[in-house]
Short mmCIF file of N, CA and C in Angstrom, two decimals:
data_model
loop_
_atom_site.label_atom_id
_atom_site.label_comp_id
_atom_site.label_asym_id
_atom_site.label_seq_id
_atom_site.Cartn_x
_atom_site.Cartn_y
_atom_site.Cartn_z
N UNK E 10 -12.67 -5.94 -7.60
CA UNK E 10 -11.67 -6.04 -6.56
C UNK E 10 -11.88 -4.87 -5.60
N UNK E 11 -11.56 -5.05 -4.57
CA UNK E 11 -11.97 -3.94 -3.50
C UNK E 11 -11.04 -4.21 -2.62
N UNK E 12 -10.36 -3.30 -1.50
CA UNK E 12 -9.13 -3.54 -0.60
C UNK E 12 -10.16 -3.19 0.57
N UNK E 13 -10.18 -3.77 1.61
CA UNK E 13 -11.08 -3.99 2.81
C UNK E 13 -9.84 -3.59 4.29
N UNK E 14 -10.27 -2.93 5.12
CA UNK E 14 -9.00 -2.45 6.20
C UNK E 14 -10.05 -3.28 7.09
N UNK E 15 -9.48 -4.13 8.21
CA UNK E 15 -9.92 -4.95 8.81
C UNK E 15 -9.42 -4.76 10.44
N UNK E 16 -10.04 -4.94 11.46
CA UNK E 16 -9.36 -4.47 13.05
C UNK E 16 -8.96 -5.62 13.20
N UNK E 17 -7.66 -6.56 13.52
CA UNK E 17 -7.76 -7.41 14.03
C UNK E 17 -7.32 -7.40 15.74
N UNK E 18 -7.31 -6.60 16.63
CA UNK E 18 -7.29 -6.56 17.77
C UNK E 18 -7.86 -5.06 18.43
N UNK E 19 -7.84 -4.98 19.46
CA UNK E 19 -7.78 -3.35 19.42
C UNK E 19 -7.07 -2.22 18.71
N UNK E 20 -5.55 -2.79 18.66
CA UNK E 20 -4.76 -1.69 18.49
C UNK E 20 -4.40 -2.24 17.70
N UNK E 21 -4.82 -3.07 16.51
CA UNK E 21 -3.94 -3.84 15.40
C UNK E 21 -5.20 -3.85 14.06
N UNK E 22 -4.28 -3.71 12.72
CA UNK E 22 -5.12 -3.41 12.07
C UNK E 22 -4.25 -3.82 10.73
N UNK E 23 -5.21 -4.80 9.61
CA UNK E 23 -4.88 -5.06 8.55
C UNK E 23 -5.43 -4.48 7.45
N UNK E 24 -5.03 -5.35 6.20
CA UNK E 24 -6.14 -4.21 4.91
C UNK E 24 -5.91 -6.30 3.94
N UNK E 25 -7.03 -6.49 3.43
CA UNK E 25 -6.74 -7.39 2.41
C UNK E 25 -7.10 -6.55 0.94
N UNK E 26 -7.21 -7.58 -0.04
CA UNK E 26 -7.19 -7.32 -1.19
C UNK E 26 -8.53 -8.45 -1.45
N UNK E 27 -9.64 -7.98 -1.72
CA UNK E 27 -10.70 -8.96 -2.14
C UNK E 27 -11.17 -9.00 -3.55
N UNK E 28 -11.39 -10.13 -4.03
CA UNK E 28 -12.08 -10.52 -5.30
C UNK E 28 -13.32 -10.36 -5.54
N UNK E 29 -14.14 -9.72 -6.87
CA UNK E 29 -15.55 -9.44 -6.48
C UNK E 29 -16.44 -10.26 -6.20
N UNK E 30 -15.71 -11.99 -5.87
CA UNK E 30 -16.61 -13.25 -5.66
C UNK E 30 -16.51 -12.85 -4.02
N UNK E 31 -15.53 -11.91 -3.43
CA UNK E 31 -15.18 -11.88 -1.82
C UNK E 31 -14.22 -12.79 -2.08
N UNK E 32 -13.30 -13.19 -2.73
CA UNK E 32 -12.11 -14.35 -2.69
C UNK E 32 -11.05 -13.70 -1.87
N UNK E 33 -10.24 -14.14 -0.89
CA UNK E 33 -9.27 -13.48 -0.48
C UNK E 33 -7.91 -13.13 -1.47
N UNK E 34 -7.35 -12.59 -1.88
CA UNK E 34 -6.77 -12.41 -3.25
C UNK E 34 -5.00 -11.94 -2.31
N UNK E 35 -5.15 -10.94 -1.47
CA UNK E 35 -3.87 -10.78 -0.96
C UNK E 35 -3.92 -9.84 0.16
N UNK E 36 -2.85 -9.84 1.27
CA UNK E 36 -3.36 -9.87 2.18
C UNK E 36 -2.10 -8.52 3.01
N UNK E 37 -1.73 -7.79 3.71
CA UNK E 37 -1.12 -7.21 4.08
C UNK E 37 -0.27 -7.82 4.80
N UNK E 38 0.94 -7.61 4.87
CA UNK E 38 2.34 -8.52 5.13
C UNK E 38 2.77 -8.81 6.64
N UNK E 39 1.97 -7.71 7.10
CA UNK E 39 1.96 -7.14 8.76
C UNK E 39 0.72 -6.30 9.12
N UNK E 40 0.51 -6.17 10.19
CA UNK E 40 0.10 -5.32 11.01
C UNK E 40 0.31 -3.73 11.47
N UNK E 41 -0.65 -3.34 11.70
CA UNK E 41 -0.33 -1.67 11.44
C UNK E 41 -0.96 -1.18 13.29
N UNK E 42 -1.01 -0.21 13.36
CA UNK E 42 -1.16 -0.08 14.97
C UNK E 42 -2.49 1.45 14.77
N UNK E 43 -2.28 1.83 13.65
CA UNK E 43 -3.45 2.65 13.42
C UNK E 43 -3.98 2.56 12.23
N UNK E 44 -5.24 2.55 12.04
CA UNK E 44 -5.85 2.35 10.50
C UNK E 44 -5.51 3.46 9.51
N UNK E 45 -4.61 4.61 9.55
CA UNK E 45 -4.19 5.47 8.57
C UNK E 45 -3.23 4.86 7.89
N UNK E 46 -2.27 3.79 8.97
CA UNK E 46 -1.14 3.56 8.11
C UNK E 46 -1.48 2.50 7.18
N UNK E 47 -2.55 1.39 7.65
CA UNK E 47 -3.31 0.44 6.60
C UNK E 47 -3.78 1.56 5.60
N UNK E 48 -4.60 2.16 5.53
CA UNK E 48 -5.17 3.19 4.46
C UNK E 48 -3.65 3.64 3.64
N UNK E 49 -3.05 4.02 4.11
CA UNK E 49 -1.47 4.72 3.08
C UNK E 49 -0.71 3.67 2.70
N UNK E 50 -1.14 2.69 3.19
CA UNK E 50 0.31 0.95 2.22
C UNK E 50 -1.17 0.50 1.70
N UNK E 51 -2.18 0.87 1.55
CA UNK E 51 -3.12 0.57 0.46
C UNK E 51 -2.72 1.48 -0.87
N UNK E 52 -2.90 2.71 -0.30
CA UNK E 52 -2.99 3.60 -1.19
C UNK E 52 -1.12 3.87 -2.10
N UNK E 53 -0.49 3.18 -1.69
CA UNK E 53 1.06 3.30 -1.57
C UNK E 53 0.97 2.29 -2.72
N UNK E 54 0.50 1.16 -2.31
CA UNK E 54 0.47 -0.09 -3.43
C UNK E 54 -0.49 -0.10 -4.37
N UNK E 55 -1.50 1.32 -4.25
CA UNK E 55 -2.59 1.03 -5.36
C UNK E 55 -1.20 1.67 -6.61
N UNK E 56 -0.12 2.83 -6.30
CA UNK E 56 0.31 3.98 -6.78
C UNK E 56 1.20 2.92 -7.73
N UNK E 57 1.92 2.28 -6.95
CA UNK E 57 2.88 1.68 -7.16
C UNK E 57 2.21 0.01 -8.67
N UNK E 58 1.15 -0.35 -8.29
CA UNK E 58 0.53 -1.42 -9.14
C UNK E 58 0.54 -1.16 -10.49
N UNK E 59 -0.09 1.03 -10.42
CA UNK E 59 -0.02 1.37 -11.78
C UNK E 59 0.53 1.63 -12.62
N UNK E 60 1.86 0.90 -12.15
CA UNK E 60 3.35 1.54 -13.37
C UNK E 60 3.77 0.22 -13.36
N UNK E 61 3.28 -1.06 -12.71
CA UNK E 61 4.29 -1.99 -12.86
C UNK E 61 4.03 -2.98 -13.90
N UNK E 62 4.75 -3.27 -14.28
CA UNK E 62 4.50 -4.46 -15.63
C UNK E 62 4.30 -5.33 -15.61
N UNK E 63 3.95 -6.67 -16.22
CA UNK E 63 3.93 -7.56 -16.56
C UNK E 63 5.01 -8.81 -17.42
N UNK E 64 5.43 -9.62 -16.24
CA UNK E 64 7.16 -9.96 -17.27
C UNK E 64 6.92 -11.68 -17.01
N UNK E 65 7.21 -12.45 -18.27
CA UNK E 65 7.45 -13.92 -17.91
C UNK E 65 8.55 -14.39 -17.21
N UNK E 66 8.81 -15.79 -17.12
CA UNK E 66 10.07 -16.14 -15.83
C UNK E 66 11.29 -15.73 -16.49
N UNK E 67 11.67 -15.70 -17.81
CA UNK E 67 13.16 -15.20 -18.31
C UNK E 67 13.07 -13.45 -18.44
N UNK E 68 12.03 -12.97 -17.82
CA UNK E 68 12.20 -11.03 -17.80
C UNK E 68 11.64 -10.85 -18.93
N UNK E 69 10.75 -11.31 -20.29
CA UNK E 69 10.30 -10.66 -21.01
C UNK E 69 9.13 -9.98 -20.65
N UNK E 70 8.97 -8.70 -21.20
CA UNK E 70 7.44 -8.02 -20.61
C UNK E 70 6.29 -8.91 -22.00
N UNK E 71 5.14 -8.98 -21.02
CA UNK E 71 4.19 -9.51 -21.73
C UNK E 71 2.79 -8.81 -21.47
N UNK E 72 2.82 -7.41 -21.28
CA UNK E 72 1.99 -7.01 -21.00
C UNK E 72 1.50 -5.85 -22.53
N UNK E 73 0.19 -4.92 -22.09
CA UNK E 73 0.38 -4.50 -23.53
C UNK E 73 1.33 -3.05 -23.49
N UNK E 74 2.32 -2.78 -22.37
CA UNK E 74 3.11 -1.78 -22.18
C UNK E 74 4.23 -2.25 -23.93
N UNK E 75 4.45 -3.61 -23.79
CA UNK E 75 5.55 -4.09 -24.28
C UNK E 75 5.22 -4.38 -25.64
N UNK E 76 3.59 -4.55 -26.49
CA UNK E 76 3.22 -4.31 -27.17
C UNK E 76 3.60 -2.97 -27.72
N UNK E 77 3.21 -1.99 -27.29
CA UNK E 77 3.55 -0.32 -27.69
C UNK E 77 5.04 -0.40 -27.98
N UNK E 78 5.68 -0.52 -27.38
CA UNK E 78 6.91 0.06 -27.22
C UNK E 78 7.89 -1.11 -28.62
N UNK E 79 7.24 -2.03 -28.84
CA UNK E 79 7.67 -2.73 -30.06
C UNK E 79 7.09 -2.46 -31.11
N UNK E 80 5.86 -1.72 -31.19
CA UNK E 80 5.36 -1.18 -32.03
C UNK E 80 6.15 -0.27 -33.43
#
């Protein structure tokens, strides 16, 4: 997976989320007006990905956080 910052106009600028096939995987919600702020809601959501869990549709965690902690 690799996050790609992309120009889409002069003054407009995205970031996707790519798959290592190049699959488009996810995509930035908006537009940014300088490529630092794409670079920092990359780097904002890499921070944020690494604490978040894994939960089925009734809220159980099913990740192996929830393994440990039943342990």
């Amino acid at each position: 997976m690799r996050f790609v910052v992309i120009p889409e106009s002069k003054n407009c600028w995205i970031w996707e989320l790519r798959s290592a096939q190049d699959f488009l995987v996810l995509r930035s919600p908006g537009s940014f007006t300088a490529k630092f702020q794409a670079v920092a809601q990359i780097e904002a959501l890499r921070r944020a990905i690494h604490v978040a869990g894994i939960y089925d549709l009734v809220g159980a965690r099913v990740d192996a956080q929830a393994v440990r902690v039943t342990s």
